[in-house]
Coordinates of C-alpha atoms in Angstrom, one line a residue:
M111 CA 0.0 0.0 0.0
N112 CA 1.2 3.5 -0.8
H113 CA 1.5 6.0 2.1
A114 CA -1.1 8.8 2.2
P115 CA -0.2 12.3 1.1
A116 CA 1.3 14.4 3.8
A117 CA -1.6 16.9 3.6
T118 CA -4.1 14.3 4.6
L119 CA -2.0 13.4 7.7
A120 CA -1.8 16.9 9.2
V121 CA -4.9 16.6 11.2
K122 CA -6.1 17.9 14.6
P123 CA -5.0 15.5 17.4
A124 CA -7.7 13.7 19.3
P125 CA -8.5 14.7 22.9
T126 CA -6.0 13.3 25.4
G127 CA -8.6 11.3 27.2
R128 CA -9.6 9.5 24.0
I129 CA -6.0 8.8 23.1
L130 CA -5.2 7.3 26.5
M131 CA -8.4 5.3 26.5
A132 CA -7.6 3.9 23.0
S133 CA -4.1 2.8 24.1
L134 CA -5.5 1.3 27.3
V135 CA -8.5 -0.6 25.9
G136 CA -6.6 -2.5 23.2
T137 CA -4.1 -3.9 25.7
S138 CA -6.9 -4.7 28.1
V139 CA -8.5 -6.8 25.4
E140 CA -5.1 -8.3 24.6
F141 CA -4.5 -9.5 28.1
Y142 CA -8.1 -10.5 28.7
D143 CA -7.9 -12.6 25.5
F144 CA -4.5 -14.1 26.4
Y145 CA -5.3 -14.8 30.0
I146 CA -8.7 -16.4 29.4
Y147 CA -6.8 -18.8 27.1
A148 CA -4.0 -19.3 29.6
T149 CA -6.6 -20.0 32.3
A150 CA -8.6 -22.4 30.2
A151 CA -5.3 -24.1 29.1
S152 CA -4.4 -24.6 32.8
L153 CA -7.8 -25.8 33.8
V154 CA -9.7 -27.6 31.0
F155 CA -8.1 -27.5 27.5
G156 CA -5.9 -30.6 28.2
P157 CA -8.7 -33.1 28.5
L158 CA -11.1 -31.3 26.2
F159 CA -8.9 -30.9 23.1
F160 CA -6.0 -33.4 23.3
P161 CA -5.8 -37.3 23.3
A162 CA -6.0 -39.0 26.7
Q163 CA -2.6 -39.9 27.9
S164 CA -1.4 -38.8 31.3
A165 CA -2.9 -35.7 32.9
S166 CA 0.6 -34.1 32.8
A167 CA 1.0 -34.9 29.0
Q168 CA -2.4 -33.3 28.3
L169 CA -1.4 -30.2 30.3
M170 CA 1.9 -29.9 28.4
A171 CA 0.0 -30.1 25.1
A172 CA -2.4 -27.4 26.3
Y173 CA 0.6 -25.2 27.3
A174 CA 2.2 -25.9 23.9
S175 CA -0.9 -24.6 22.1
F176 CA -0.7 -21.6 24.4
A177 CA 2.9 -21.0 23.3
L178 CA 1.9 -21.1 19.6
A179 CA 0.6 -17.5 19.8
F180 CA 4.0 -16.3 20.9
I181 CA 5.5 -17.7 17.8
A182 CA 2.9 -16.0 15.7
R183 CA 3.4 -12.6 17.4
P184 CA 6.7 -11.7 15.8
L185 CA 5.2 -12.5 12.4
G186 CA 2.2 -10.3 13.1
A187 CA 4.6 -7.7 14.4
S188 CA 6.4 -7.6 11.1
V189 CA 3.2 -7.4 9.0
F190 CA 1.4 -4.9 11.2
G191 CA 4.6 -3.0 11.8
H192 CA 5.1 -2.7 8.0
F193 CA 1.7 -1.0 7.5
G194 CA 1.9 0.9 10.8
D195 CA 5.1 2.6 9.6
R196 CA 3.9 3.1 6.0
V197 CA 0.1 3.7 6.2
G198 CA -0.5 4.9 9.8
R199 CA -1.0 3.9 13.4
K200 CA -4.8 4.2 13.5
S201 CA -5.9 1.8 10.7
T202 CA -3.3 -0.7 11.7
L203 CA -4.5 -0.8 15.3
V204 CA -8.1 -1.3 14.1
A205 CA -7.1 -4.2 11.9
S206 CA -5.0 -5.9 14.7
L207 CA -7.8 -5.6 17.2
M208 CA -10.4 -7.1 14.7
L209 CA -8.1 -10.1 14.0
M210 CA -7.3 -10.7 17.6
G211 CA -10.9 -10.4 18.8
G212 CA -12.4 -12.5 16.0
S213 CA -10.0 -15.4 16.7
T214 CA -10.8 -15.2 20.4
L215 CA -14.6 -15.2 19.8
A216 CA -14.3 -18.2 17.4
I217 CA -12.7 -20.3 20.1
A218 CA -16.0 -20.2 22.0
F219 CA -17.6 -22.3 19.3
L220 CA -15.0 -25.0 18.8
P221 CA -15.9 -28.7 19.0
T222 CA -13.9 -30.9 21.4
Y223 CA -11.7 -33.9 20.7
Q224 CA -14.4 -36.3 21.7
M225 CA -16.7 -34.7 19.0
V226 CA -14.4 -34.5 16.0
G227 CA -11.1 -36.1 16.9
W228 CA -7.8 -34.5 15.7
V229 CA -9.7 -31.7 14.0
A230 CA -10.4 -30.1 17.4
P231 CA -6.8 -29.4 18.4
L232 CA -6.0 -28.4 14.8
L233 CA -8.7 -25.7 14.9
L234 CA -7.7 -24.6 18.4
C235 CA -4.1 -24.1 17.2
I236 CA -5.2 -22.2 14.1
L237 CA -7.3 -19.8 16.1
R238 CA -4.5 -19.5 18.7
F239 CA -2.1 -18.6 15.9
G240 CA -4.6 -16.0 14.7
Q241 CA -4.8 -14.5 18.2
G242 CA -1.0 -14.2 18.3
F243 CA -0.8 -12.8 14.8
G244 CA -3.2 -10.0 15.7
L245 CA -1.6 -9.4 19.0
G246 CA 1.8 -8.9 17.2
G247 CA 0.6 -5.5 16.1
E248 CA -1.3 -4.5 19.2
W249 CA 1.1 -3.5 22.0
G250 CA 3.6 -1.6 19.8
G251 CA 0.9 0.5 18.2
A252 CA -0.8 1.2 21.5
A253 CA 2.5 2.3 23.0
L254 CA 3.2 4.6 20.1
L255 CA -0.3 6.1 20.3
A256 CA 0.3 7.1 23.9
V257 CA 4.0 8.1 23.7
E258 CA 3.8 10.0 20.4
N259 CA 1.0 12.1 21.8
A260 CA 2.7 12.8 25.2
P261 CA 3.6 16.3 26.1
P262 CA 7.2 17.0 27.1
G263 CA 8.1 15.4 30.5
W264 CA 5.2 13.0 30.4
R265 CA 6.4 10.1 28.2
G266 CA 6.7 7.7 31.1
R267 CA 3.2 8.4 32.5
F268 CA 1.6 8.4 29.0
G269 CA 3.6 5.3 28.0
M270 CA 2.4 3.3 31.1
F271 CA -1.2 3.4 29.9
P272 CA -0.9 0.4 27.6
Q273 CA 0.8 -1.5 30.4
L274 CA -2.2 -0.8 32.7
G275 CA -4.3 -2.8 30.3
A276 CA -2.5 -5.9 31.7
P277 CA -4.0 -5.8 35.2
I278 CA -7.3 -4.6 33.9
G279 CA -7.6 -7.5 31.4
F280 CA -6.4 -9.9 34.0
I281 CA -8.9 -8.8 36.6
A282 CA -11.7 -9.0 34.0
A283 CA -10.6 -12.5 32.9
N284 CA -9.9 -13.8 36.4
G285 CA -13.0 -12.3 37.9
L286 CA -15.2 -13.9 35.2
F287 CA -13.7 -17.3 35.8
L288 CA -14.1 -16.8 39.6
L289 CA -17.8 -16.0 39.1
L290 CA -18.3 -19.0 36.8
G291 CA -16.7 -21.2 39.5
A292 CA -19.0 -19.8 42.1
F293 CA -22.3 -20.3 40.1
L294 CA -21.5 -23.4 38.0
S295 CA -20.8 -27.0 39.0
D296 CA -17.5 -28.5 37.8
E297 CA -19.4 -30.5 35.2
D298 CA -21.2 -27.5 33.8
F299 CA -18.0 -25.5 33.7
I300 CA -16.1 -28.2 31.8
T301 CA -19.1 -28.9 29.5
W302 CA -20.0 -25.3 28.4
G303 CA -19.1 -22.7 31.1
W304 CA -15.5 -22.2 29.9
R305 CA -16.9 -20.9 26.6
L306 CA -18.5 -17.8 28.2
P307 CA -15.3 -15.8 28.7
F308 CA -14.5 -16.2 25.0
L309 CA -18.0 -15.0 24.0
A310 CA -17.7 -12.0 26.4
S311 CA -14.5 -10.8 24.6
A312 CA -16.8 -9.5 21.8
L313 CA -18.0 -6.8 24.1
L314 CA -14.5 -5.5 24.9
V315 CA -13.5 -5.7 21.2
G316 CA -16.6 -3.6 20.3
L317 CA -15.6 -1.0 22.8
G318 CA -12.1 -0.9 21.5
L319 CA -13.2 -0.5 17.9
W320 CA -15.6 2.3 18.9
V321 CA -12.8 4.3 20.6
R322 CA -10.2 3.7 17.9
L323 CA -12.3 4.5 14.9
K324 CA -12.6 8.1 16.3
L325 CA -8.8 8.6 16.4
T326 CA -6.6 10.6 14.1
E327 CA -2.9 10.0 13.4
T328 CA -0.2 11.0 15.9
P329 CA 1.4 14.3 15.3
V330 CA 4.9 12.8 15.4
F331 CA 4.0 10.3 12.6
A332 CA 2.2 13.0 10.5
E333 CA 5.3 15.2 10.7
A334 CA 7.6 12.4 9.7
M335 CA 5.4 11.5 6.7
A336 CA 5.4 15.2 5.6
K337 CA 9.2 15.3 5.6
A338 CA 10.0 12.1 3.8
P339 CA 8.4 9.0 2.4
P340 CA 8.6 5.9 4.6
P341 CA 11.0 3.0 3.9
K342 CA 9.7 0.5 1.3
V343 CA 10.4 -2.4 3.6
P344 CA 10.6 -1.2 7.2
F345 CA 11.6 -4.7 8.5
A346 CA 14.6 -4.9 6.2
T347 CA 15.7 -1.3 7.1
L348 CA 15.3 -2.1 10.8
F349 CA 17.7 -5.0 10.7
R350 CA 20.1 -3.3 8.4
H351 CA 20.5 -0.1 10.5
H352 CA 19.1 -0.9 14.0
L353 CA 20.0 -4.5 14.8
R354 CA 21.7 -3.6 18.0
E355 CA 18.7 -1.8 19.4
T356 CA 16.3 -4.5 18.2
L357 CA 18.3 -7.3 20.0
A358 CA 18.7 -5.3 23.2
G359 CA 15.0 -4.5 23.2
T360 CA 14.2 -8.1 22.6
F361 CA 16.2 -9.4 25.6
A362 CA 15.2 -6.5 27.8
V363 CA 11.5 -7.6 27.7
V364 CA 12.2 -11.2 28.7
A365 CA 11.8 -10.6 32.4
C366 CA 8.3 -9.1 32.2
F367 CA 6.9 -12.0 30.2
A368 CA 8.5 -14.6 32.4
I369 CA 7.2 -13.0 35.6
F370 CA 3.7 -12.7 34.3
Y371 CA 3.2 -16.2 32.9
I372 CA 4.9 -18.0 35.7
S373 CA 3.0 -16.0 38.3
T374 CA -0.3 -16.5 36.5
A375 CA -0.7 -19.4 34.1
F376 CA 1.9 -21.8 35.7
A377 CA 1.0 -20.8 39.3
L378 CA -2.7 -21.5 38.7
G379 CA -2.1 -24.9 37.2
Y380 CA 0.4 -25.9 39.9
G381 CA -1.5 -24.4 42.8
T382 CA -4.8 -26.1 41.9
R383 CA -3.3 -29.5 41.1
E384 CA -0.4 -30.1 43.3
G385 CA -0.6 -27.2 45.8
G386 CA -3.9 -28.4 47.3
I387 CA -5.7 -25.1 46.9
G388 CA -9.2 -24.9 45.3
R389 CA -9.7 -23.2 42.0
E390 CA -11.8 -20.4 43.3
M391 CA -9.5 -19.7 46.2
F392 CA -6.4 -19.6 43.9
L393 CA -8.2 -17.3 41.4
A394 CA -9.1 -15.0 44.3
I395 CA -5.4 -15.0 45.4
Q396 CA -4.3 -14.0 42.0
L397 CA -7.0 -11.4 41.7
G398 CA -5.6 -9.7 44.8
A399 CA -2.0 -10.1 43.8
I400 CA -2.5 -8.5 40.4
L401 CA -3.3 -5.2 42.1
F402 CA 0.3 -4.9 43.1
M403 CA 1.3 -5.1 39.5
A404 CA -0.9 -2.1 38.8
I405 CA 0.8 -0.3 41.7
G406 CA 4.2 -1.1 40.3
I407 CA 3.2 0.2 36.8
L408 CA 1.9 3.5 38.2
L409 CA 5.0 4.1 40.3
S410 CA 7.3 3.2 37.5
G411 CA 5.6 5.5 35.1
W412 CA 6.1 8.4 37.5
W413 CA 9.7 7.4 38.3
S414 CA 10.5 7.1 34.5
D415 CA 9.6 10.8 34.1
V416 CA 11.6 11.8 37.2
A417 CA 14.7 9.8 36.2
N418 CA 14.5 7.9 33.0
P419 CA 12.9 4.6 31.8
R420 CA 16.1 2.7 31.5
K421 CA 17.1 3.3 35.1
V422 CA 13.7 2.1 36.3
L423 CA 13.9 -1.1 34.2
I424 CA 17.4 -1.8 35.6
W425 CA 16.3 -1.5 39.2
G426 CA 13.2 -3.6 38.4
C427 CA 15.5 -6.4 37.1
I428 CA 17.8 -6.2 40.1
G429 CA 14.8 -6.5 42.4
T430 CA 13.4 -9.5 40.6
I431 CA 16.5 -11.7 41.0
P432 CA 16.2 -12.3 44.8
V433 CA 12.4 -12.6 44.4
G434 CA 13.0 -15.6 42.0
L435 CA 15.2 -17.3 44.6
V436 CA 12.4 -17.5 47.1
F437 CA 9.5 -17.9 44.6
G438 CA 9.7 -21.8 44.4
P439 CA 9.8 -22.5 48.1
A440 CA 7.0 -20.1 48.7
M441 CA 4.8 -21.7 46.0
G442 CA 5.5 -25.1 47.5
S443 CA 4.6 -24.1 51.1
G444 CA 0.9 -25.0 50.7
S445 CA 0.0 -21.8 52.6
A446 CA -2.5 -19.6 50.8
L447 CA -1.1 -16.5 52.6
T448 CA 2.5 -17.3 51.7
I449 CA 1.5 -17.9 48.0
F450 CA -0.4 -14.6 48.0
L451 CA 2.6 -12.7 49.3
I452 CA 5.1 -14.1 46.9
L453 CA 2.7 -13.6 43.9
S454 CA 2.1 -10.0 45.0
L455 CA 5.8 -9.4 45.3
A456 CA 6.6 -11.0 41.9
L457 CA 3.9 -9.0 40.2
L458 CA 4.9 -5.8 41.9
M459 CA 8.4 -6.3 40.4
M460 CA 6.8 -7.0 37.0
G461 CA 5.3 -3.5 37.3
F462 CA 8.8 -2.1 37.3
V463 CA 10.1 -4.2 34.4
Y464 CA 7.0 -3.6 32.4
G465 CA 5.7 -0.2 33.1
P466 CA 8.6 1.8 31.6
L467 CA 8.7 -0.3 28.4
G468 CA 6.3 2.0 26.5
A469 CA 8.6 5.0 26.9
W470 CA 11.9 3.2 26.7
L471 CA 11.4 0.7 23.8
T472 CA 9.7 3.3 21.5
G473 CA 12.6 5.6 22.1
L474 CA 15.1 3.2 20.6
F475 CA 13.8 3.7 17.0
P476 CA 13.3 6.6 14.6
T477 CA 9.7 7.5 13.8
Q478 CA 9.4 5.7 10.4
L479 CA 10.7 2.4 11.8
R480 CA 9.2 2.7 15.3
Y481 CA 6.1 0.6 14.9
T482 CA 8.1 -2.2 13.3
G483 CA 11.0 -2.0 15.7
T484 CA 8.9 -1.7 18.9
S485 CA 6.6 -4.5 17.9
V486 CA 9.3 -6.9 16.7
A487 CA 11.5 -6.5 19.8
F488 CA 8.5 -6.8 22.2
N489 CA 7.1 -9.9 20.6
A490 CA 10.3 -11.7 19.9
G491 CA 11.1 -11.2 23.6
G492 CA 7.7 -12.7 24.3
I493 CA 8.8 -16.0 22.8
L494 CA 11.9 -16.2 25.0
G495 CA 10.2 -15.0 28.2
G496 CA 6.6 -16.0 27.9
A497 CA 6.0 -18.8 25.4
L498 CA 8.4 -21.2 27.1
A499 CA 7.7 -20.1 30.7
P500 CA 4.8 -22.5 31.6
I501 CA 6.4 -25.4 29.7
V502 CA 9.8 -25.0 31.3
A503 CA 8.4 -24.4 34.7
Q504 CA 6.2 -27.6 34.5
G505 CA 9.3 -29.6 33.3
L506 CA 11.4 -28.2 36.1
V507 CA 8.7 -29.2 38.7
E508 CA 8.6 -32.8 37.3
R509 CA 12.3 -33.2 37.3
F510 CA 13.7 -31.1 40.2
G511 CA 10.7 -30.0 42.2
I512 CA 9.0 -26.7 42.7
G513 CA 12.0 -25.1 44.4
S514 CA 13.7 -24.9 40.9
V515 CA 11.0 -22.8 39.2
G516 CA 12.0 -19.5 40.7
L517 CA 15.4 -19.8 39.2
Y518 CA 13.8 -19.3 35.8
L519 CA 12.6 -15.9 37.1
S520 CA 16.1 -14.9 38.3
I521 CA 17.7 -16.0 35.1
A522 CA 15.2 -14.1 33.0
A523 CA 15.7 -11.0 35.1
S524 CA 19.5 -11.4 34.7
I525 CA 19.2 -11.7 30.9
S526 CA 17.1 -8.5 30.7
L527 CA 19.5 -6.7 33.0
L528 CA 22.5 -7.5 30.8
A529 CA 20.6 -6.3 27.7
L530 CA 19.8 -3.0 29.4
L531 CA 23.4 -2.6 30.5
F532 CA 24.6 -3.5 27.0
L533 CA 22.5 -0.7 25.4
D534 CA 24.2 1.8 27.7
R535 CA 23.4 5.0 25.9
G536 CA 20.4 6.9 27.2
R537 CA 19.4 8.7 24.0
S538 CA 15.9 8.6 22.7
A539 CA 14.6 8.9 19.2
L540 CA 11.5 10.7 20.4

């Protein structure tokens, strides 16, 4: 597609409230969609969609389908990044939201393995891939929408709004599963109740589309398009001239993905099966713990503007390393209070390694490569930190016991810390 003439891009910016809402609602849908899948994978997808072997093998297969979306995300990042840098932020964000939401809604209507055999897991994996492909263009575009509209001195606080979508989406997903558990029997939940959260995603997607269709392009993007045409292939230009920033950005986001999916998807599966805690109780524990993540994001956004985003990310990684060392023993304690405390502490640390990413990661790339660079780095890091987290953690438990799981968190934080130290210059392209 050819880029639009510069004159058509010099438009009046949307009101600040609408901009921040548009950046927030998309990532809220993203995390809602992703976490209802993660929760269903931990609780019911194994026996519903995969051949009967051992319960652990079914769970591992469900986690593998969960990981599939992370593989699709960098591909989606490349495609949506291409159009986001050449055509514009608004239309690309609308398209990514529609693909993401449509794939999630379709999961609600899938037949099970008992109904259609191998076709069931195949369809589940195709829709999971579609979820991930759409999500590949979501976070980067939402971060740009916020940061490129931020007034001077407010990039950290504007850039944290997409990250606040994570606790909001998690609370919506977890709260809905908690309500279903309270009002449905286990048999009803397994038979049809698990489908309701996927159906409900249509409401959030509709809200997101309504907000985003009223947006205009960011002034930063409009100015860049007025000055020069965009690169013909942003992905190729990115790797030719900004490989160092892309690799550093990729490894810097490993910690936030690892913390989130070990503290949520893996913890839920382990706590309800081997920890002896009921499903509703564990969901309630996580519902309370996620509030500390929101607190961490809010504090890190403010701190990023007072200091700089890179400094906050570094201290977040440093703080995560000792948390990982005590995570495994705390999860294995069998105490609901101890588990709540360690999950709260881990998710608080996630706020500090996740909240500043909107301001920091977007600042690594020039405007006409920013959608591609931000999306590729963020989603490639998701493969390393998020896709493998539940699978690796489950394998560690089976071979070495729960005490070894927290080491994954410490190692992930150390990897991100080294990446941040490697990219030692504090410049920003914004």
